[in-house]
Amino acid sequence: MNKKNEYSQLIKAEAKRLGFLSCGISKAEFLEDEAPRLENWLNKNHHGEMKYMENHFDKRLNPTLLVDDAKSVISLLLNYYPSESQNPESYKISKYAYGQDYHFVIKEKLKELLHTIQTEIGEVSGRAFVDSAPVLDKAWAAKSGLGWIGKNSNLLTQQVGSFYFIAELVIDLDLEYDHATTDHCGTCTACIDACPTEAIVAPYVVDGSKCISYFTIELKENIPTEMKGKMDDWIFGCDVCQDVCPWNRFSKPHNEPLFNPNPELLSFTKKDWDEITEDTFKKVFKNSAVKRTKLEGLQRNIKFLR
């Protein structure tokens, strides 16, 4: 076994030990196919008020501009599919936000992975990315064979579905590279047909500025009145295009204790949400991604649904 292969196997074994669903590796280079796609998406203003998407265009496409002498992008998936659901009589929040904020949970795992690489292999420099820098997570995961980008623009994986987080470790070490997999969406249009706000404007193209996740989390102004009656009771994020995807029949519950929800969240009714206080908000969503909207943001979203 050559060194590249040996190192790659070691990294994948460690990723598995840390609880990652899967790990794929690709060469750190300019994402040629993604450049026109991203440019087109921005030109059509599909990012709405998310102006940060316009920044660092080159860095989004080229990891060597983010990490000196970058050689490899290690892509990792971490399952967040919950074993229990919210009360059906409640307003809805996206499954990824049930437990603790994934940024912190994954960052710790990535630090440990990098530490192991440095201990076992030697002088290796790198940087961990969890949705926190201009990195095209889904493109890298697809390039390294972890799945394909589906018609709802999420990464999909056979036997697993799409309820997982994607993270990367970009390092200055040559490794054995994986290959992209094939698209298995076929003629299915379940996600396009089910989107309450018709945000999937064409197969594989999502107008982010029409997405319920955008309205409930990113948009700081008032939700446009034409969305009245289309929000499907979502107050933080939206899972519709994932819930209807046939590949998510294969989703299995995660085994990360930090992603377990506060039991109070699961029992909440609409009345509980309507009357939520700052104290309850802080207690139920302590260390949760839901804190991004603050209580006022949640209350704005709830008010819009009434």
Coordinates of C-alpha atoms in Angstrom, one line a residue:
M1 CA 0.0 0.0 0.0
N2 CA 1.5 3.4 -1.0
K3 CA 1.7 6.2 1.5
K4 CA -1.2 8.2 0.0
N5 CA -3.5 5.2 0.3
E6 CA -2.3 4.4 3.8
Y7 CA -2.9 8.0 5.0
S8 CA -6.3 8.1 3.3
Q9 CA -7.4 4.9 5.0
L10 CA -6.2 6.2 8.3
I11 CA -8.2 9.4 7.9
K12 CA -11.4 7.6 6.9
A13 CA -11.1 5.1 9.8
E14 CA -10.6 8.0 12.3
A15 CA -13.6 9.9 10.7
K16 CA -15.7 6.8 11.3
R17 CA -14.5 6.5 14.9
L18 CA -15.5 10.2 15.5
G19 CA -19.1 9.3 14.4
F20 CA -19.1 10.7 10.9
L21 CA -21.5 9.0 8.5
S22 CA -18.9 9.0 5.7
C23 CA -15.7 10.6 4.5
G24 CA -14.6 11.3 0.9
I25 CA -11.4 13.0 -0.4
S26 CA -10.8 15.2 -3.4
K27 CA -8.0 17.2 -4.9
A28 CA -7.9 20.8 -3.7
E29 CA -8.3 22.7 -7.0
F30 CA -10.4 25.3 -8.8
L31 CA -14.1 24.1 -9.2
E32 CA -14.3 24.7 -12.9
D33 CA -17.9 23.4 -13.4
E34 CA -19.2 25.4 -10.4
A35 CA -17.9 28.8 -11.6
P36 CA -20.5 29.5 -14.3
R37 CA -23.3 28.0 -12.2
L38 CA -22.5 30.2 -9.2
E39 CA -22.1 33.3 -11.4
N40 CA -25.5 32.6 -13.1
W41 CA -27.2 32.0 -9.7
L42 CA -25.9 35.3 -8.3
N43 CA -26.7 37.2 -11.5
K44 CA -30.4 36.1 -11.2
N45 CA -30.4 37.4 -7.6
H46 CA -31.3 33.9 -6.3
H47 CA -29.5 34.9 -3.1
G48 CA -31.9 37.7 -2.3
E49 CA -30.7 39.7 0.7
M50 CA -27.8 37.2 1.4
K51 CA -25.3 39.7 0.1
Y52 CA -22.4 37.8 1.7
M53 CA -22.9 35.2 -1.1
E54 CA -21.4 37.8 -3.5
N55 CA -18.2 38.1 -1.5
H56 CA -15.1 36.0 -2.0
F57 CA -16.2 34.6 -5.4
D58 CA -12.8 33.2 -6.2
K59 CA -12.3 31.7 -2.7
R60 CA -15.6 29.9 -3.0
L61 CA -14.3 28.1 -6.0
N62 CA -10.7 27.6 -5.0
P63 CA -9.6 26.2 -1.6
T64 CA -6.0 26.9 -2.3
L65 CA -6.9 30.6 -1.7
L66 CA -8.2 29.7 1.8
V67 CA -5.4 27.3 2.9
D68 CA -1.7 27.8 1.9
D69 CA -0.4 25.0 -0.2
A70 CA -3.8 23.1 0.0
K71 CA -3.6 19.7 -1.6
S72 CA -6.7 17.8 -0.4
V73 CA -10.2 18.5 0.6
I74 CA -11.6 15.9 3.1
S75 CA -15.4 16.0 3.0
L76 CA -17.4 14.6 5.9
L77 CA -21.1 13.9 6.5
L78 CA -22.6 13.9 10.0
N79 CA -26.2 12.5 10.4
Y80 CA -28.7 14.6 12.3
Y81 CA -31.9 12.7 11.5
P82 CA -33.9 12.7 14.8
S83 CA -35.6 9.6 16.3
E84 CA -38.5 11.7 17.5
S85 CA -40.6 14.4 15.9
Q86 CA -42.3 17.5 17.1
N87 CA -45.8 17.6 18.2
P88 CA -47.9 17.5 14.9
E89 CA -50.1 20.3 16.4
S90 CA -47.1 22.6 16.7
Y91 CA -45.3 25.2 14.5
K92 CA -42.4 23.5 12.8
I93 CA -38.6 24.0 13.1
S94 CA -36.1 22.3 10.8
K95 CA -34.8 18.9 12.1
Y96 CA -31.2 20.1 12.0
A97 CA -32.0 22.6 14.7
Y98 CA -33.5 20.2 17.3
G99 CA -30.3 19.8 19.3
Q100 CA -27.1 21.8 19.9
D101 CA -25.7 24.1 17.3
Y102 CA -24.0 21.8 14.8
H103 CA -21.1 24.4 14.2
F104 CA -19.7 23.7 17.6
V105 CA -20.4 19.9 17.6
I106 CA -18.7 19.4 14.3
K107 CA -15.8 21.9 14.9
E108 CA -14.7 19.8 17.9
K109 CA -14.7 16.6 15.9
L110 CA -12.7 18.2 13.1
K111 CA -10.1 19.5 15.5
E112 CA -9.8 16.0 16.8
L113 CA -9.4 14.6 13.3
L114 CA -6.7 17.1 12.4
H115 CA -4.9 16.4 15.7
T116 CA -4.9 12.7 14.9
I117 CA -3.6 13.4 11.4
Q118 CA -0.8 15.5 12.8
T119 CA 0.0 12.9 15.5
E120 CA 0.0 9.8 13.2
I121 CA 1.4 11.4 10.0
G122 CA 3.4 14.3 11.1
E123 CA 3.8 17.9 10.0
V124 CA 0.4 18.6 8.3
S125 CA -1.3 22.0 8.2
G126 CA -5.0 22.5 7.6
R127 CA -8.2 24.3 8.3
A128 CA -11.6 23.1 9.3
F129 CA -14.8 24.5 7.7
V130 CA -18.3 24.1 9.0
D131 CA -20.6 26.2 7.0
S132 CA -18.6 29.2 8.3
A133 CA -16.4 30.3 5.3
P134 CA -16.9 30.7 1.5
V135 CA -16.7 26.9 0.8
L136 CA -19.1 25.1 -1.6
D137 CA -19.7 22.2 0.8
K138 CA -22.1 20.3 -1.5
A139 CA -19.9 20.6 -4.6
W140 CA -16.9 19.2 -2.7
A141 CA -18.9 16.4 -1.1
A142 CA -20.2 15.4 -4.6
K143 CA -16.7 15.6 -6.1
S144 CA -15.5 13.2 -3.5
G145 CA -18.2 10.6 -4.1
L146 CA -20.3 11.1 -1.0
G147 CA -23.5 11.7 -3.1
W148 CA -24.9 13.7 -5.9
I149 CA -26.6 17.1 -5.9
G150 CA -30.3 16.5 -6.3
K151 CA -33.1 18.5 -7.9
N152 CA -33.7 20.3 -4.6
S153 CA -30.0 21.3 -4.7
N154 CA -29.2 19.2 -1.6
L155 CA -26.6 16.5 -1.5
L156 CA -28.4 13.1 -1.7
T157 CA -26.9 9.7 -0.9
Q158 CA -28.3 6.3 -1.7
Q159 CA -29.1 4.3 1.4
V160 CA -28.8 7.4 3.6
G161 CA -30.9 10.3 2.1
S162 CA -29.9 13.8 2.9
F163 CA -30.5 14.6 6.6
Y164 CA -26.8 15.3 7.4
F165 CA -24.4 18.1 7.8
I166 CA -21.5 18.6 5.5
A167 CA -18.1 19.8 6.7
E168 CA -14.5 19.9 5.3
L169 CA -10.9 19.7 6.4
V170 CA -8.6 21.3 3.8
I171 CA -5.0 20.1 4.3
D172 CA -1.6 20.5 2.7
L173 CA -1.1 16.7 2.2
D174 CA -1.5 14.7 -1.0
L175 CA -3.9 11.8 -0.6
E176 CA -5.7 9.2 -2.6
Y177 CA -8.7 10.8 -4.3
D178 CA -12.2 9.5 -4.6
H179 CA -14.5 9.9 -7.7
A180 CA -17.9 11.5 -8.1
T181 CA -20.9 9.2 -8.1
T182 CA -23.8 9.3 -10.6
D183 CA -27.1 11.1 -10.3
H184 CA -30.0 9.0 -9.1
C185 CA -32.9 11.5 -9.2
G186 CA -34.2 10.0 -12.4
T187 CA -37.6 11.4 -13.5
C188 CA -38.7 12.1 -9.9
T189 CA -40.0 15.6 -9.3
A190 CA -41.3 15.1 -5.7
C191 CA -39.3 18.0 -4.3
I192 CA -40.3 20.4 -7.1
D193 CA -44.0 19.6 -6.8
A194 CA -44.0 19.8 -3.0
C195 CA -42.2 23.1 -2.4
P196 CA -44.8 25.4 -0.8
T197 CA -43.3 28.6 -2.2
E198 CA -42.2 27.1 -5.6
A199 CA -38.6 28.0 -4.7
I200 CA -37.2 25.1 -6.9
V201 CA -37.5 27.1 -10.1
A202 CA -36.0 24.4 -12.3
P203 CA -34.5 21.0 -11.6
Y204 CA -31.3 21.6 -9.7
V205 CA -32.0 25.3 -9.3
V206 CA -33.3 26.8 -6.1
D207 CA -34.2 30.5 -5.9
G208 CA -32.9 31.1 -2.4
S209 CA -34.9 34.3 -2.1
K210 CA -38.2 32.3 -2.3
C211 CA -37.2 29.6 0.1
I212 CA -39.0 29.3 3.5
S213 CA -35.6 28.8 5.2
Y214 CA -34.6 32.2 3.8
F215 CA -37.7 33.9 5.0
T216 CA -37.6 32.5 8.5
I217 CA -33.9 32.8 9.1
E218 CA -31.9 35.0 6.7
L219 CA -34.4 37.7 5.9
K220 CA -34.2 40.5 8.4
E221 CA -37.1 42.6 7.0
N222 CA -40.7 41.6 7.0
I223 CA -41.7 38.4 5.2
P224 CA -43.4 39.4 1.8
T225 CA -47.2 39.4 2.1
E226 CA -47.5 37.3 -1.0
M227 CA -46.1 34.4 1.1
K228 CA -49.2 34.5 3.4
G229 CA -50.7 31.0 3.5
K230 CA -47.7 29.4 1.9
M231 CA -45.4 29.0 4.9
D232 CA -46.8 25.6 5.9
D233 CA -46.4 26.4 9.7
W234 CA -42.6 26.6 9.5
I235 CA -41.1 29.1 11.8
F236 CA -37.4 28.2 11.5
G237 CA -36.1 26.6 8.4
C238 CA -38.0 24.1 6.2
D239 CA -37.6 20.4 5.5
V240 CA -40.4 19.9 2.9
C241 CA -38.1 19.1 -0.1
Q242 CA -36.2 16.6 2.0
D243 CA -39.2 15.0 3.7
V244 CA -40.8 14.1 0.3
C245 CA -37.5 12.9 -1.2
P246 CA -37.8 9.1 -1.8
W247 CA -34.1 8.6 -0.8
N248 CA -35.0 9.8 2.7
R249 CA -37.0 6.6 3.3
F250 CA -33.5 5.3 4.2
S251 CA -32.8 7.9 6.9
K252 CA -31.8 6.3 10.2
P253 CA -31.7 8.2 13.5
H254 CA -28.4 9.8 14.5
N255 CA -26.4 8.6 17.5
E256 CA -25.0 12.0 18.5
P257 CA -26.3 12.8 22.1
L258 CA -25.7 16.5 21.5
F259 CA -28.2 16.5 18.7
N260 CA -31.0 15.2 21.0
P261 CA -33.7 17.8 21.4
N262 CA -34.8 19.4 24.7
P263 CA -37.9 17.3 25.5
E264 CA -39.9 20.5 26.0
L265 CA -39.4 21.3 22.3
L266 CA -41.1 18.1 21.2
S267 CA -44.1 18.7 23.4
F268 CA -44.7 22.3 22.4
T269 CA -48.1 23.2 21.0
K270 CA -48.9 26.3 19.0
K271 CA -50.2 27.9 22.2
D272 CA -46.8 27.3 23.9
W273 CA -45.1 29.0 20.9
D274 CA -47.5 31.9 21.0
E275 CA -46.8 32.5 24.6
I276 CA -43.0 31.7 24.7
T277 CA -41.1 34.0 27.0
E278 CA -37.4 35.0 26.9
D279 CA -36.7 32.6 29.8
T280 CA -38.3 29.6 28.1
F281 CA -36.6 30.5 24.8
K282 CA -33.2 30.6 26.5
K283 CA -33.8 27.3 28.3
V284 CA -35.2 25.3 25.4
F285 CA -32.8 26.7 22.8
K286 CA -29.6 26.9 24.9
N287 CA -26.7 26.3 22.5
S288 CA -29.1 25.8 19.6
A289 CA -28.9 27.1 16.0
V290 CA -32.4 28.6 16.6
K291 CA -30.7 31.4 18.6
R292 CA -29.7 32.8 15.3
T293 CA -33.1 34.4 14.8
K294 CA -33.4 35.5 18.4
L295 CA -36.8 35.4 20.1
E296 CA -38.0 38.5 18.2
G297 CA -37.3 36.7 14.8
L298 CA -39.3 33.7 15.9
Q299 CA -42.1 35.9 17.1
R300 CA -42.2 37.7 13.8
N301 CA -42.4 34.3 12.0
I302 CA -45.2 33.1 14.3
K303 CA -47.1 36.4 13.9
F304 CA -46.9 36.0 10.1
L305 CA -48.5 32.6 10.2
R306 CA -51.5 33.8 12.2

